[in-house]
Short mmCIF file of C-alpha atoms in Angstrom, two decimals:
data_model
loop_
_atom_site.label_atom_id
_atom_site.label_comp_id
_atom_site.label_asym_id
_atom_site.label_seq_id
_atom_site.Cartn_x
_atom_site.Cartn_y
_atom_site.Cartn_z
CA UNK A 75 -14.64 27.58 -7.07
CA UNK A 76 -18.37 27.83 -7.72
CA UNK A 77 -20.66 27.11 -4.70
CA UNK A 78 -17.51 27.71 -2.69
CA UNK A 79 -18.34 26.57 0.84
CA UNK A 80 -20.33 23.36 0.24
CA UNK A 81 -17.67 22.11 -2.20
CA UNK A 82 -14.85 22.98 0.20
CA UNK A 83 -16.68 21.26 3.06
CA UNK A 84 -17.18 18.12 0.97
CA UNK A 85 -13.51 18.19 -0.06
CA UNK A 86 -12.39 18.57 3.57
CA UNK A 87 -14.65 15.66 4.63
CA UNK A 88 -13.32 13.39 1.86
CA UNK A 89 -9.73 14.34 2.71
CA UNK A 90 -10.31 13.49 6.37
CA UNK A 91 -11.49 10.02 5.27
CA UNK A 92 -8.44 9.63 3.01
CA UNK A 93 -6.14 10.58 5.91
CA UNK A 94 -7.82 8.04 8.21
CA UNK A 95 -7.50 5.34 5.56
CA UNK A 96 -3.82 6.20 4.97
CA UNK A 97 -3.16 5.96 8.72
CA UNK A 98 -4.80 2.52 8.74
CA UNK A 99 -2.71 1.40 5.74
CA UNK A 100 0.53 2.61 7.39
CA UNK A 101 -0.29 0.58 10.51
CA UNK A 102 -1.28 -2.47 8.45
CA UNK A 103 2.02 -2.22 6.54
CA UNK A 104 3.99 -1.88 9.79
CA UNK A 105 2.33 -5.06 11.06
CA UNK A 106 2.96 -6.81 7.72
CA UNK A 107 6.69 -6.05 7.97
CA UNK A 108 6.72 -7.36 11.56
CA UNK A 109 5.37 -10.64 10.14
CA UNK A 110 7.79 -10.74 7.19
CA UNK A 111 10.69 -9.95 9.55
CA UNK A 112 9.71 -13.03 11.58
CA UNK A 113 9.53 -15.00 8.29
CA UNK A 114 13.01 -13.69 7.41
CA UNK A 115 14.45 -14.83 10.76
CA UNK A 116 12.80 -18.25 10.36
CA UNK A 117 14.15 -18.62 6.82
CA UNK A 118 17.66 -17.55 7.88
CA UNK A 119 17.74 -20.02 10.80
CA UNK A 120 16.50 -22.83 8.56
CA UNK A 121 18.61 -21.74 5.56
CA UNK A 122 15.58 -21.37 3.30
CA UNK A 123 15.80 -19.10 0.23
CA UNK A 124 14.64 -15.49 0.87
CA UNK A 125 12.54 -15.58 -2.31
CA UNK A 126 9.59 -17.98 -2.94
CA UNK A 127 8.27 -17.38 -6.48
CA UNK A 128 5.46 -19.96 -6.17
CA UNK A 129 4.09 -18.36 -3.00
CA UNK A 130 4.44 -14.85 -4.49
CA UNK A 131 2.56 -15.84 -7.63
CA UNK A 132 -0.27 -17.42 -5.59
CA UNK A 133 -0.44 -14.25 -3.42
CA UNK A 134 -0.59 -12.00 -6.49
CA UNK A 135 -3.40 -14.04 -8.07
CA UNK A 136 -5.43 -14.05 -4.85
CA UNK A 137 -5.01 -10.27 -4.46
CA UNK A 138 -6.02 -9.62 -8.09
CA UNK A 139 -9.31 -11.46 -7.49
CA UNK A 140 -9.89 -9.63 -4.18
CA UNK A 141 -9.08 -6.27 -5.78
CA UNK A 142 -11.53 -6.91 -8.62
CA UNK A 143 -14.27 -7.78 -6.15
CA UNK A 144 -13.56 -4.64 -4.11
CA UNK A 145 -13.53 -2.34 -7.17
CA UNK A 146 -9.77 -1.73 -7.10
CA UNK A 147 -7.76 -1.97 -10.36
CA UNK A 148 -6.16 -5.48 -10.17
CA UNK A 149 -3.08 -4.31 -12.13
CA UNK A 150 -2.52 -1.49 -9.65
CA UNK A 151 -3.01 -3.85 -6.68
CA UNK A 152 -0.50 -6.30 -8.14
CA UNK A 153 2.02 -3.53 -8.84
CA UNK A 154 1.88 -2.27 -5.24
CA UNK A 155 2.04 -5.82 -3.89
CA UNK A 156 5.18 -6.51 -5.94
CA UNK A 157 6.88 -3.42 -4.44
CA UNK A 158 5.98 -4.53 -0.90
CA UNK A 159 7.17 -8.12 -1.54
CA UNK A 160 10.45 -6.87 -3.06
CA UNK A 161 11.06 -4.78 0.07
CA UNK A 162 10.33 -7.81 2.29
CA UNK A 163 12.72 -10.00 0.22
CA UNK A 164 15.41 -7.31 0.51
CA UNK A 165 14.93 -7.39 4.29
CA UNK A 166 15.12 -11.22 4.29
CA UNK A 167 18.47 -11.04 2.49
CA UNK A 168 19.76 -8.49 5.01
CA UNK A 169 18.71 -10.74 7.92
CA UNK A 170 20.43 -13.78 6.30
CA UNK A 171 23.63 -11.76 5.71
CA UNK A 172 23.69 -10.45 9.32
CA UNK A 173 23.21 -14.01 10.56
CA UNK A 174 26.14 -15.31 8.48
CA UNK A 175 28.35 -12.50 9.80
CA UNK A 176 27.27 -13.02 13.44
CA UNK A 177 26.10 -16.65 13.66
CA UNK B 93 14.84 -27.57 6.87
CA UNK B 94 15.98 -28.45 10.40
CA UNK B 95 13.18 -29.02 12.95
CA UNK B 96 10.99 -29.41 9.90
CA UNK B 97 7.43 -29.36 11.23
CA UNK B 98 7.58 -26.62 13.89
CA UNK B 99 9.30 -24.25 11.45
CA UNK B 100 6.82 -25.02 8.67
CA UNK B 101 3.92 -24.52 11.07
CA UNK B 102 5.30 -21.16 12.17
CA UNK B 103 5.84 -20.15 8.54
CA UNK B 104 2.26 -21.15 7.62
CA UNK B 105 0.90 -19.17 10.60
CA UNK B 106 2.90 -16.05 9.68
CA UNK B 107 1.82 -16.34 6.05
CA UNK B 108 -1.83 -16.58 7.07
CA UNK B 109 -1.39 -13.30 9.01
CA UNK B 110 0.32 -11.69 5.99
CA UNK B 111 -2.57 -12.79 3.74
CA UNK B 112 -5.14 -11.34 6.16
CA UNK B 113 -3.22 -8.05 6.34
CA UNK B 114 -2.94 -7.91 2.53
CA UNK B 115 -6.70 -8.45 2.22
CA UNK B 116 -7.27 -5.58 4.66
CA UNK B 117 -4.89 -3.32 2.69
CA UNK B 118 -6.63 -4.14 -0.62
CA UNK B 119 -9.98 -3.18 0.90
CA UNK B 120 -8.54 -0.02 2.45
CA UNK B 121 -7.07 0.96 -0.93
CA UNK B 122 -10.39 0.26 -2.68
CA UNK B 123 -12.11 2.58 -0.19
CA UNK B 124 -9.36 5.19 -0.62
CA UNK B 125 -9.90 5.23 -4.39
CA UNK B 126 -13.67 5.58 -3.84
CA UNK B 127 -12.86 8.73 -1.83
CA UNK B 128 -10.35 10.09 -4.36
CA UNK B 129 -12.82 9.39 -7.18
CA UNK B 130 -15.33 11.59 -5.34
CA UNK B 131 -12.58 14.21 -4.91
CA UNK B 132 -11.89 13.95 -8.66
CA UNK B 133 -15.57 14.53 -9.53
CA UNK B 134 -15.73 17.48 -7.13
CA UNK B 135 -12.56 19.00 -8.60
CA UNK B 136 -13.80 18.50 -12.18
CA UNK B 137 -17.19 20.13 -11.43
CA UNK B 138 -15.48 23.07 -9.73
CA UNK B 139 -12.63 23.23 -12.23
CA UNK B 140 -9.97 22.78 -9.55
CA UNK B 141 -6.51 21.45 -10.55
CA UNK B 142 -6.17 17.63 -10.26
CA UNK B 143 -2.86 18.03 -8.42
CA UNK B 144 -2.42 19.79 -5.03
CA UNK B 145 1.33 19.83 -4.16
CA UNK B 146 0.80 21.56 -0.79
CA UNK B 147 -1.73 18.96 0.38
CA UNK B 148 0.45 16.10 -0.94
CA UNK B 149 3.51 17.39 0.89
CA UNK B 150 1.54 17.74 4.17
CA UNK B 151 0.18 14.19 3.73
CA UNK B 152 3.67 12.80 3.08
CA UNK B 153 5.11 14.49 6.19
CA UNK B 154 2.24 13.25 8.37
CA UNK B 155 2.67 9.69 7.07
CA UNK B 156 6.45 9.75 7.60
CA UNK B 157 5.89 10.60 11.29
CA UNK B 158 3.18 7.93 11.65
CA UNK B 159 5.37 5.34 9.90
CA UNK B 160 8.29 6.11 12.23
CA UNK B 161 6.06 5.70 15.27
CA UNK B 162 4.70 2.39 13.95
CA UNK B 163 8.17 0.98 13.14
CA UNK B 164 7.74 1.24 9.35
CA UNK B 165 10.58 2.70 7.24
CA UNK B 166 9.41 6.33 6.56
CA UNK B 167 11.16 6.39 3.16
CA UNK B 168 9.33 3.25 2.10
CA UNK B 169 5.98 4.62 3.38
CA UNK B 170 6.54 7.86 1.46
CA UNK B 171 7.51 5.98 -1.71
CA UNK B 172 4.32 3.87 -1.63
CA UNK B 173 2.20 6.93 -0.80
CA UNK B 174 3.62 8.77 -3.81
CA UNK B 175 2.66 5.88 -6.12
CA UNK B 176 -0.90 5.84 -4.72
CA UNK B 177 -1.25 9.65 -5.03
CA UNK B 178 0.09 9.57 -8.62
CA UNK B 179 -2.54 6.95 -9.49
CA UNK B 180 -5.27 9.12 -7.89
CA UNK B 181 -4.08 12.22 -9.81
CA UNK B 182 -4.08 10.19 -13.05
CA UNK B 183 -7.70 9.22 -12.28
CA UNK B 184 -8.59 12.88 -11.53
CA UNK B 185 -7.23 13.89 -14.94
CA UNK B 186 -9.27 11.15 -16.64
CA UNK B 187 -12.44 12.33 -14.85
CA UNK B 188 -11.79 15.97 -15.89
CA UNK B 189 -11.16 14.91 -19.51
CA UNK B 190 -14.35 12.80 -19.63
CA UNK B 191 -16.30 15.73 -18.21
CA UNK B 192 -14.95 18.13 -20.87
CA UNK B 193 -15.87 15.63 -23.62
CA UNK B 194 -19.37 14.97 -22.18
CA UNK B 195 -20.27 18.06 -20.15
#
């Protein structure tokens, strides 16, 4: 590495920011799944479908706009969002199944 | 839906929280990619490899612990993290290529 120390210091500083941001995202995701778990319980009790394509499409569109404004690739934001929603829907199905087995 | 209004109100309230959390995550991710873009520039200038398996493995382990503490599935956290890191590495490669073409 040329200019070894200054570059390494800058890299270490950027990585510390990335680690802080990742910690924040993990905690945000944990809180998001607490909310979707409550949604899953509510849907199971009221026998609502675990999947709501209209809501998911509206969410995706809103996030694409937000991502664009924040300088994040909207396609990437939508791809990640889809993975998170799929995980939440999988959890909803598991909650509904448990409820049918132990009403 | 039984008990129609209370359940719908609860659902709307939970969804508003989910939307707020998603907005926060989008902004966190935008900031994370600003940091990794700076890392990419720094690596390109100093001709460092775009990929750092040791750092990525340490990050993944740290996030798995954090996820477990926060009640988030560590496997899911690691899976998402890998997707985000892969996107950052792809961007690093693009920065290095641009730099070689226009030094």
